[in-house]
Every structure is written in structure tokens, then in C-alpha cells.
Amino acid sequence: MIPPFWPQLFIKTMPDKPMTCLLLLSICKMTELAYITLENEMDLTLAYKKSIQVAELIKLTVATQTVFATAVSEVSREIMDKAFEGACTIGFTQVKDRYALSAKLRFRIDEDFPKHNEGFDYARKLVPLMEASFSEQEGFVLLQMAIPTSSKMDEQKMVLIKRQISLQGPISAYEELKLRNAALSSTNQEQELELIHAKYLSEQKSEFLSIASHELNTPITILRALSQISLRLVDPNEIKLYGHLQKVEKQAGKLVTLTQQLLDVSKIEHGQFTYNKEWVPFKDFMLSVIESFKLLAPAHKISYELGADCEMQIDKNRIEQALANIVGNAIKYSEKGTTISIRTAVQDDVVRITVADEGIGMSNETLAKIFEKFYRSDMAHSQYKGLGIGLFVASKIISDHFGSINVKSEEGMGSSFAIDFPKLILR
């Protein structure tokens, strides 16, 4: 019954020696024509029909088609009833210049799986070659029926048969539905993996930023303090040395700011961004903040108009930080000598702070993303320094004060940021 052209190594497969079957499965080159997951009774019918379809295209006799399909169906039934996650692959295997119609079945098992059963025994009587092998958790079955040399099977004919099956499409509505579900499941799995990978990268980046910012904060702060002390000790008349120390102090200040921004991002992500809120006279607070902005932007004109007064329950330092980030952006992206205007108004129990500039403006794409962490437009990335953190932190501070922030902008026409705080924090 066993075709003489199959090497004897493939024939002797014992249940306690699964590697032999694995060797057979790996050495026999298989051209896959159909793949069926074994989940319910309809899959048994599908496995039977796909076996018939392939055998018919090879032009095997009707009797041979039925025998092979019945063997596949019997083994599939045993797997579906007594194993887990079974799957059947139907196609051609090749050893040297000879071909066989084959079905490979792989499935998970537990210790209760009967390695000798009626379905397997019946299938052995139907096909010339059937090999079954088991490991502790997996089972493998290979069914093969030699293709007569009169069929003149070769690589080209296999390609044509594969193409014909593809053109014929699903053989039933159930297979069509199964294929669609499989495609959808595959897409969902890919998306899920992408999300997991993105989350992992984000967590790794956040961890790195947290560690880096904490490690850098102390030495940079010390460096800036020493540079400030040196400036007080050095005679200003020593122009060259004094100038160098001023540059060191300025750059150290920038590093302190950047490090503090990274620390803020880390605190936000770890839920450690805290506030010390108190009732503050709004007008006095804004006047103090505007004076500091004038020092921050000596090359720009700072105009302001303050509306009615009220009291707000805020963290003064955090709100000043949020406004400084917004005004800092206005300074960075507008020419020297242009005006940055700050307006406030109290209307319908809402306090509005508006910061407008005459800078480069933003595209609609940028407007949709400016509050995202680390986002910078292509133009900003190429022409201006920064990390893309300021507006992210500002929006977090404002939302944590129950406020909202909206932006209007047009490329080349400047930008306007409107910050609203509700009645909830006013009195």
C-alpha cells in the first residue's frame, strides 16, 4: 500500500517519537491550496468539499476523490471532538520528482487525548500513507495519496491549479464568511500588536525621560548656581571672562528650563503633577505675570488690556507657567518688534484670557495636533528649536483648573489663544 518512492525514513513514525513526523512535515515541500480551521460541524463539510475540489482539479477518479476526502473528514472529526485549535492544510507535497495529494493536520492535545481512535484507524485504511505523531501538547497527522504519473504533475501545473482555485473563490457561503472573518481577525490582531508595540515604546520613552530628567536636574541646577555666583564674584571690567560667564549662565538657564519641562511631562504621566490652589485676585495676578513677560520678551511689544476683576482659585505658579509657555511660543514664532497682545474679560461668569501674536501662524493640520506631547510641525522642526512640550503642559494645567483652551490661526497671519476658566473657580 505504501508507494515505493517515499523514503523509508518517512514511513516509520512512532507516537513516542514526534520528531520523525516533524521531519517528514518539514522535508516534504508542500504547496498549500486550502486551509481550514476546525471549529464546528460546518468545517468538517468544508474540509471534505475542499479535498474533493483539489482532487478533482488533479483529475483523480471520483472514487479516489471520495476516499481521500473521507479520510480527511474522519481525522478532522476526531480532532474537532477531542482536541483543541485544530487546523487542516490541503495541497501537494513533493519528494524529488514525485507528487502526492496531501493533508496536514495540526492540533493541540491534553493528556486525555486518545492516540489510537476509530477515526484515525479508519483513515489509515483509506489512504496509502497516514502518519500520526504526538508531543506532550501537540499532535500532527499527515495524509498522502500519490498522484499518478499519468497526471503529468509538475511545478507549472501546480501553479495553474492554485490559480484556478483562487479564481473559483469560496465554494460556499460559509467559506466566504469564514474567510472574511479570518481577514478581519488578522487585521484586528495586527492593529492590536501595533497598539501594544506603540504602548511599549511610549512607556520606554516615558521611563527614559523620567530617569534622564531626574538625573540631569541636580547637576544642571548646580551648574547654573555656580555660574551665577561666578558672575557676582568676577569684575565686570574683565569683559572677556565676564562675557563667557554670562553665556554659560544663559545656556545653563535654558538647560534648567528644558529639564523642568521633561520633569513636568514625567510627573503628568505618572499622576504626580500636583497643585497648591488658593484664592487669588485675578487682576493683580495678571499684572504681575505681564511684567515678567516684558522681561522675557525685550525685543517684542507687549500690549495688554485687563477687564473686570474677580477672585480665582488657582495655583499661581502653574497658571503662570501655562501662560508663559503660550507667550513663549508667541515670542519664538514671531518677528522681533511685533506685538504680542494680552486681553482679559469676565463675561457670563467666565474669565477669558486671550494671547494673540503677529507670527507665522499655523496650518489646519498643525492646529489639530499642537497640544499633543512632543508634536512639532515640519517647518517648526526645521527652523525653530524646542521639544514640543510647552503647549502640552499648558493644556494639562488649564484642564486641571477646569478650563479650556482654543486656538485660531492662519498661516502668515499670526495666532490667537483663548483660555476660558468657568464660574466653578470664581468668586
Coordinates of C-alpha atoms in Angstrom, one line a residue:
M1 CA 0.0 0.0 0.0
I2 CA 2.9 2.4 0.6
P3 CA 4.3 4.0 -2.6
P4 CA 7.9 2.7 -3.1
F5 CA 9.2 6.2 -3.9
W6 CA 8.7 7.5 -0.4
P7 CA 11.9 7.2 1.7
Q8 CA 11.6 4.6 4.5
L9 CA 12.6 7.3 7.0
F10 CA 9.2 8.9 6.5
I11 CA 7.2 5.6 6.9
K12 CA 8.2 4.6 10.4
T13 CA 6.7 7.2 12.7
M14 CA 6.1 6.2 16.3
P15 CA 3.8 8.0 18.7
D16 CA 6.6 8.4 21.2
K17 CA 8.9 9.9 18.6
P18 CA 7.3 13.1 17.3
M19 CA 10.5 14.4 15.7
T20 CA 10.2 11.8 12.9
C21 CA 6.8 13.2 11.9
L22 CA 8.1 16.7 12.2
L23 CA 11.0 15.8 10.0
L24 CA 8.5 14.4 7.4
L25 CA 6.4 17.5 7.5
S26 CA 9.4 19.8 7.1
I27 CA 11.2 17.8 4.4
C28 CA 8.1 17.3 2.2
K29 CA 7.7 20.5 0.3
M30 CA 4.1 21.5 0.4
T31 CA 2.2 23.7 -1.9
E32 CA -0.8 24.9 0.1
L33 CA -4.1 25.1 -1.7
A34 CA -6.6 25.2 1.2
Y35 CA -6.5 26.0 4.9
I36 CA -9.4 25.2 7.2
T37 CA -9.6 25.8 10.9
L38 CA -11.6 23.1 12.6
E39 CA -14.2 24.8 14.8
N40 CA -17.6 23.2 14.1
E41 CA -19.6 20.7 12.0
M42 CA -19.6 23.0 9.0
D43 CA -15.8 22.9 9.0
L44 CA -16.0 19.2 8.5
T45 CA -18.1 19.6 5.4
L46 CA -15.8 22.4 4.2
A47 CA -12.7 20.2 4.7
Y48 CA -14.5 17.4 2.7
K49 CA -15.5 19.7 -0.1
K50 CA -12.1 21.4 -0.4
S51 CA -10.5 17.9 -0.6
I52 CA -12.9 17.0 -3.4
Q53 CA -12.2 20.3 -5.2
V54 CA -8.4 19.8 -5.2
A55 CA -8.6 16.1 -6.1
E56 CA -11.0 16.9 -9.0
L57 CA -8.6 19.5 -10.4
I58 CA -5.8 16.9 -10.5
K59 CA -8.3 14.7 -12.4
L60 CA -8.3 11.8 -10.0
T61 CA -11.1 9.4 -10.3
V62 CA -14.3 10.1 -8.4
A63 CA -13.7 7.1 -6.2
T64 CA -10.2 8.3 -5.3
Q65 CA -11.6 11.8 -4.6
T66 CA -14.2 10.4 -2.3
V67 CA -11.7 8.1 -0.5
F68 CA -9.2 11.0 0.2
A69 CA -11.9 13.4 1.2
T70 CA -13.5 10.9 3.6
A71 CA -10.1 10.2 5.2
V72 CA -9.6 14.0 5.8
S73 CA -13.1 14.3 7.2
E74 CA -12.7 11.4 9.6
V75 CA -9.4 12.7 11.0
S76 CA -10.8 16.2 11.2
R77 CA -13.8 15.0 13.2
E78 CA -11.6 13.2 15.8
I79 CA -9.5 16.4 16.1
M80 CA -12.5 18.6 16.5
D81 CA -14.2 16.4 19.0
K82 CA -11.2 15.5 21.2
A83 CA -8.5 18.1 20.6
F84 CA -8.2 21.9 20.5
E85 CA -7.3 24.6 17.9
G86 CA -7.2 22.1 15.0
A87 CA -6.4 23.2 11.5
C88 CA -6.2 21.3 8.2
T89 CA -4.0 22.2 5.2
I90 CA -4.7 20.6 1.9
G91 CA -2.2 20.7 -1.0
F92 CA 0.6 19.0 -2.8
T93 CA 3.8 17.5 -1.3
Q94 CA 6.8 16.7 -3.3
V95 CA 9.8 14.3 -2.8
K96 CA 12.2 14.5 -5.7
D97 CA 10.2 14.3 -8.9
R98 CA 7.1 12.6 -7.4
Y99 CA 4.0 14.4 -6.1
A100 CA 1.2 13.5 -3.7
L101 CA -2.1 14.9 -2.8
S102 CA -1.7 15.7 0.9
A103 CA -3.5 16.9 4.0
K104 CA -1.5 18.1 7.0
L105 CA -3.5 18.5 10.3
R106 CA -2.1 20.1 13.4
F107 CA -3.8 20.4 16.8
R108 CA -3.3 20.9 20.5
I109 CA -3.9 18.0 22.9
D110 CA -4.0 17.2 26.6
E111 CA -3.2 14.0 28.4
D112 CA -6.7 12.6 27.8
F113 CA -6.4 12.6 24.0
P114 CA -6.8 9.1 22.7
K115 CA -3.8 8.5 20.4
H116 CA -5.5 5.4 19.0
N117 CA -9.1 6.0 17.9
E118 CA -11.6 4.8 15.4
G119 CA -11.4 7.9 13.1
F120 CA -7.6 7.6 12.7
D121 CA -7.8 3.8 12.3
Y122 CA -10.4 4.2 9.6
A123 CA -8.5 6.9 7.7
R124 CA -5.4 4.6 7.7
K125 CA -7.4 2.0 5.8
L126 CA -8.4 4.6 3.2
V127 CA -5.2 6.2 2.2
P128 CA -1.8 4.7 1.3
L129 CA 0.1 6.8 3.7
M130 CA -1.0 8.2 7.1
E131 CA 1.4 9.2 9.8
A132 CA 0.4 10.5 13.2
S133 CA 2.7 11.8 15.9
F134 CA 2.2 13.4 19.3
S135 CA 4.2 15.5 21.7
E136 CA 3.0 16.5 25.2
Q137 CA 0.9 19.3 23.9
E138 CA 0.6 18.9 20.1
G139 CA -0.5 16.4 17.6
F140 CA 0.4 16.0 13.9
V141 CA -1.3 14.0 11.2
L142 CA -0.1 13.6 7.5
L143 CA -2.4 12.0 4.9
Q144 CA -0.9 11.3 1.5
M145 CA -2.2 9.8 -1.8
A146 CA 0.3 9.5 -4.6
I147 CA -0.7 11.4 -7.8
P148 CA -0.4 9.1 -10.8
T149 CA 2.4 9.9 -13.3
S150 CA -0.3 10.0 -16.0
S151 CA -1.5 13.3 -14.5
K152 CA 1.9 14.8 -15.6
M153 CA 2.1 16.9 -12.4
D154 CA 4.9 19.4 -12.3
E155 CA 5.6 22.9 -10.9
Q156 CA 3.8 24.7 -13.7
K157 CA 0.7 22.6 -13.4
M158 CA 0.7 23.1 -9.6
V159 CA 0.8 26.9 -10.2
L160 CA -2.1 26.7 -12.6
I161 CA -4.2 24.6 -10.2
K162 CA -3.5 27.0 -7.4
R163 CA -4.5 29.9 -9.6
Q164 CA -7.7 28.1 -10.7
I165 CA -8.7 27.5 -7.1
S166 CA -8.1 31.2 -6.3
L167 CA -10.3 32.2 -9.3
Q168 CA -13.1 29.9 -8.3
G169 CA -13.3 31.6 -4.9
P170 CA -15.2 30.3 -1.9
I171 CA -17.1 27.1 -2.6
S172 CA -19.9 28.0 -0.2
A173 CA -21.4 31.0 1.6
Y174 CA -19.9 29.6 4.8
E175 CA -16.4 29.6 3.4
E176 CA -16.8 33.1 2.2
L177 CA -18.0 34.2 5.7
K178 CA -15.1 32.3 7.3
L179 CA -12.5 33.9 5.0
R180 CA -13.9 37.4 5.8
N181 CA -13.9 36.7 9.5
A182 CA -10.3 35.4 9.2
A183 CA -9.2 38.6 7.3
L184 CA -10.9 40.8 9.9
S185 CA -9.4 38.8 12.8
S186 CA -6.0 39.1 11.2
T187 CA -6.4 42.9 10.7
N188 CA -7.6 43.2 14.3
Q189 CA -4.6 41.2 15.6
E190 CA -2.2 43.3 13.6
Q191 CA -3.8 46.5 14.9
E192 CA -3.7 45.1 18.5
L193 CA 0.0 44.2 18.1
E194 CA 0.7 47.7 16.7
L195 CA -1.0 49.2 19.7
I196 CA 0.9 47.0 22.1
H197 CA 4.1 47.9 20.4
A198 CA 3.3 51.6 20.4
K199 CA 2.3 51.5 24.1
Y200 CA 5.6 49.7 24.9
L201 CA 7.7 52.3 23.1
S202 CA 5.7 55.1 24.8
E203 CA 6.3 53.5 28.2
Q204 CA 10.0 53.0 27.4
K205 CA 10.3 56.6 26.3
S206 CA 8.5 57.9 29.3
E207 CA 10.7 55.9 31.6
F208 CA 13.8 57.2 29.9
L209 CA 12.6 60.8 30.1
S210 CA 11.8 60.4 33.8
I211 CA 15.2 58.9 34.6
A212 CA 17.1 61.4 32.4
S213 CA 15.3 64.5 33.6
H214 CA 15.8 63.5 37.3
E215 CA 19.5 62.7 36.8
L216 CA 20.1 65.9 34.9
N217 CA 18.2 68.2 37.1
T218 CA 20.6 68.4 40.0
P219 CA 23.9 68.8 38.1
I220 CA 22.4 71.4 35.8
T221 CA 20.9 73.4 38.7
I222 CA 24.3 73.3 40.5
L223 CA 26.0 74.4 37.2
R224 CA 23.6 77.4 36.9
A225 CA 24.0 78.4 40.5
L226 CA 27.9 78.3 40.2
S227 CA 27.7 80.4 37.1
Q228 CA 25.5 83.0 38.9
I229 CA 27.9 83.1 41.8
S230 CA 30.9 83.5 39.5
L231 CA 29.2 86.4 37.8
R232 CA 28.9 88.2 41.1
L233 CA 32.5 87.5 42.0
V234 CA 34.1 88.5 38.7
D235 CA 34.9 92.1 38.0
P236 CA 32.6 93.2 35.2
N237 CA 35.6 95.1 33.8
E238 CA 37.2 91.8 32.8
I239 CA 35.0 91.9 29.7
K240 CA 36.1 88.7 28.1
L241 CA 35.7 86.5 31.2
Y242 CA 32.5 88.2 32.3
G243 CA 31.0 87.7 28.8
H244 CA 31.9 84.0 28.8
L245 CA 30.3 83.6 32.2
Q246 CA 27.1 85.3 31.0
K247 CA 26.9 82.9 28.1
V248 CA 27.4 79.9 30.5
E249 CA 24.7 81.2 32.8
K250 CA 22.3 81.8 29.9
Q251 CA 22.8 78.3 28.4
A252 CA 22.5 76.8 31.9
G253 CA 19.2 78.6 32.3
K254 CA 18.0 77.0 29.1
L255 CA 19.0 73.6 30.3
V256 CA 17.2 74.1 33.6
T257 CA 14.0 75.1 31.6
L258 CA 14.2 72.0 29.4
T259 CA 14.9 69.7 32.3
Q260 CA 12.0 71.1 34.2
Q261 CA 9.7 70.6 31.2
L262 CA 10.8 67.0 30.9
L263 CA 10.2 66.6 34.7
D264 CA 6.7 68.0 34.2
V265 CA 5.9 65.5 31.4
S266 CA 7.1 62.7 33.6
K267 CA 5.0 63.9 36.6
I268 CA 1.9 64.3 34.4
E269 CA 2.3 60.7 33.0
H270 CA 2.8 59.3 36.5
G271 CA 0.0 61.2 38.1
Q272 CA 2.4 63.3 40.2
F273 CA 1.6 66.7 38.8
T274 CA 0.4 68.5 41.9
Y275 CA -1.2 71.9 42.6
N276 CA -1.4 74.3 45.5
K277 CA -4.6 76.2 44.8
E278 CA -5.5 79.4 46.6
W279 CA -7.9 82.3 46.1
V280 CA -6.1 85.0 44.1
P281 CA -7.1 88.5 42.9
F282 CA -7.2 88.0 39.2
K283 CA -6.2 91.5 38.1
D284 CA -3.2 91.7 40.4
F285 CA -2.0 88.3 39.4
M286 CA -2.2 89.2 35.7
L287 CA -0.3 92.5 36.1
S288 CA 2.5 90.6 37.9
V289 CA 2.6 88.0 35.2
I290 CA 2.6 90.6 32.4
E291 CA 5.6 92.4 33.9
S292 CA 7.6 89.2 33.9
F293 CA 6.6 88.6 30.3
K294 CA 8.0 92.1 29.4
L295 CA 11.4 90.9 30.8
L296 CA 11.0 87.7 28.9
A297 CA 10.5 89.4 25.6
P298 CA 12.5 92.7 25.5
A299 CA 12.6 92.6 21.7
H300 CA 8.8 92.4 21.4
K301 CA 6.0 94.9 22.2
I302 CA 3.7 93.5 25.0
S303 CA 0.3 95.2 25.0
Y304 CA -2.4 94.4 27.4
E305 CA -5.9 95.3 28.4
L306 CA -7.4 93.9 31.6
G307 CA -11.2 93.7 32.1
A308 CA -13.2 93.3 35.2
D309 CA -11.6 91.9 38.4
C310 CA -12.6 88.8 40.3
E311 CA -11.0 86.2 42.5
M312 CA -9.9 82.8 41.1
Q313 CA -9.0 79.6 42.9
I314 CA -5.8 78.7 41.1
D315 CA -2.2 77.5 41.6
K316 CA -0.5 80.8 40.8
N317 CA 2.8 79.2 39.8
R318 CA 1.2 76.6 37.5
I319 CA -1.1 79.1 35.7
E320 CA 1.9 81.5 35.2
Q321 CA 3.8 78.5 33.8
A322 CA 0.9 77.8 31.4
L323 CA 0.7 81.4 30.3
A324 CA 4.5 81.6 30.0
N325 CA 4.5 78.6 27.7
I326 CA 1.9 80.2 25.4
V327 CA 3.5 83.6 25.4
G328 CA 6.9 81.9 24.9
N329 CA 5.6 80.3 21.8
A330 CA 4.3 83.6 20.6
I331 CA 7.7 85.1 21.1
K332 CA 9.5 82.2 19.4
Y333 CA 7.3 82.2 16.2
S334 CA 7.0 86.0 15.6
E335 CA 9.5 88.5 14.4
K336 CA 11.3 91.0 16.7
G337 CA 9.4 94.3 17.0
T338 CA 6.0 92.7 16.5
T339 CA 3.3 93.0 19.1
I340 CA 2.0 90.3 21.5
S341 CA -1.3 91.3 23.0
I342 CA -2.8 90.0 26.2
R343 CA -6.5 90.7 26.9
T344 CA -8.8 89.6 29.8
A345 CA -12.5 89.7 30.2
V346 CA -15.1 88.5 32.7
Q347 CA -18.4 87.7 31.0
D348 CA -21.3 85.3 31.9
D349 CA -19.3 84.1 34.9
V350 CA -16.4 83.0 32.6
V351 CA -12.9 84.5 32.7
R352 CA -11.2 84.7 29.3
I353 CA -7.5 85.3 28.8
T354 CA -6.6 85.9 25.1
V355 CA -3.0 85.9 23.9
A356 CA -2.5 87.0 20.3
D357 CA 0.6 87.4 18.2
E358 CA 1.6 88.5 14.7
G359 CA 3.8 85.5 13.9
I360 CA 4.0 82.8 11.3
G361 CA 0.6 81.2 12.1
M362 CA -0.3 77.6 11.7
S363 CA -1.9 75.2 9.2
N364 CA -5.1 73.3 9.9
E365 CA -3.0 70.1 10.3
T366 CA -0.8 71.8 13.0
L367 CA -3.8 73.2 14.8
A368 CA -5.2 69.7 15.2
K369 CA -2.1 68.5 16.9
I370 CA -0.4 71.3 18.7
F371 CA -1.4 70.1 22.2
E372 CA 0.0 66.6 21.6
K373 CA 3.1 65.7 23.5
F374 CA 6.3 66.3 21.5
Y375 CA 4.4 67.4 18.4
R376 CA 6.2 69.9 16.2
S377 CA 5.3 70.8 12.6
D378 CA 7.8 70.1 9.9
M379 CA 8.5 73.8 9.5
A380 CA 8.9 74.4 13.2
H381 CA 11.2 71.3 13.5
S382 CA 13.5 72.6 10.7
Q383 CA 13.6 76.3 11.7
Y384 CA 13.0 76.6 15.4
K385 CA 14.4 75.0 18.5
G386 CA 12.2 73.2 21.0
L387 CA 10.8 69.9 22.2
G388 CA 7.1 70.3 21.6
I389 CA 6.3 70.1 25.3
G390 CA 5.2 73.6 26.3
L391 CA 1.6 73.6 24.9
F392 CA 1.1 70.0 26.1
V393 CA 1.9 71.0 29.7
A394 CA -0.1 74.3 29.3
S395 CA -3.2 72.4 28.2
K396 CA -2.8 70.0 31.1
I397 CA -2.6 72.8 33.7
I398 CA -5.6 74.6 32.2
S399 CA -7.7 71.5 32.1
D400 CA -6.8 70.6 35.7
H401 CA -8.2 74.0 36.6
F402 CA -11.5 73.1 34.8
G403 CA -10.6 75.4 32.0
S404 CA -10.4 75.1 28.2
I405 CA -8.1 76.4 25.5
N406 CA -8.9 77.2 21.9
V407 CA -6.8 78.4 19.1
K408 CA -7.5 80.4 15.9
S409 CA -4.7 80.7 13.4
E410 CA -3.9 81.2 9.8
E411 CA -0.6 80.7 8.1
G412 CA 1.3 84.0 7.8
M413 CA -1.4 85.8 9.9
G414 CA -0.5 85.0 13.5
S415 CA -2.3 83.0 16.1
S416 CA -4.8 83.7 18.9
F417 CA -5.1 81.5 22.0
A418 CA -8.3 81.9 24.1
I419 CA -8.3 80.4 27.6
D420 CA -11.6 80.1 29.5
F421 CA -12.0 79.5 33.2
P422 CA -15.5 78.7 34.5
K423 CA -17.6 80.0 37.3
L424 CA -16.6 76.9 39.3
I425 CA -13.3 78.5 40.3
L426 CA -14.5 82.2 40.5
R427 CA -16.0 84.3 43.3

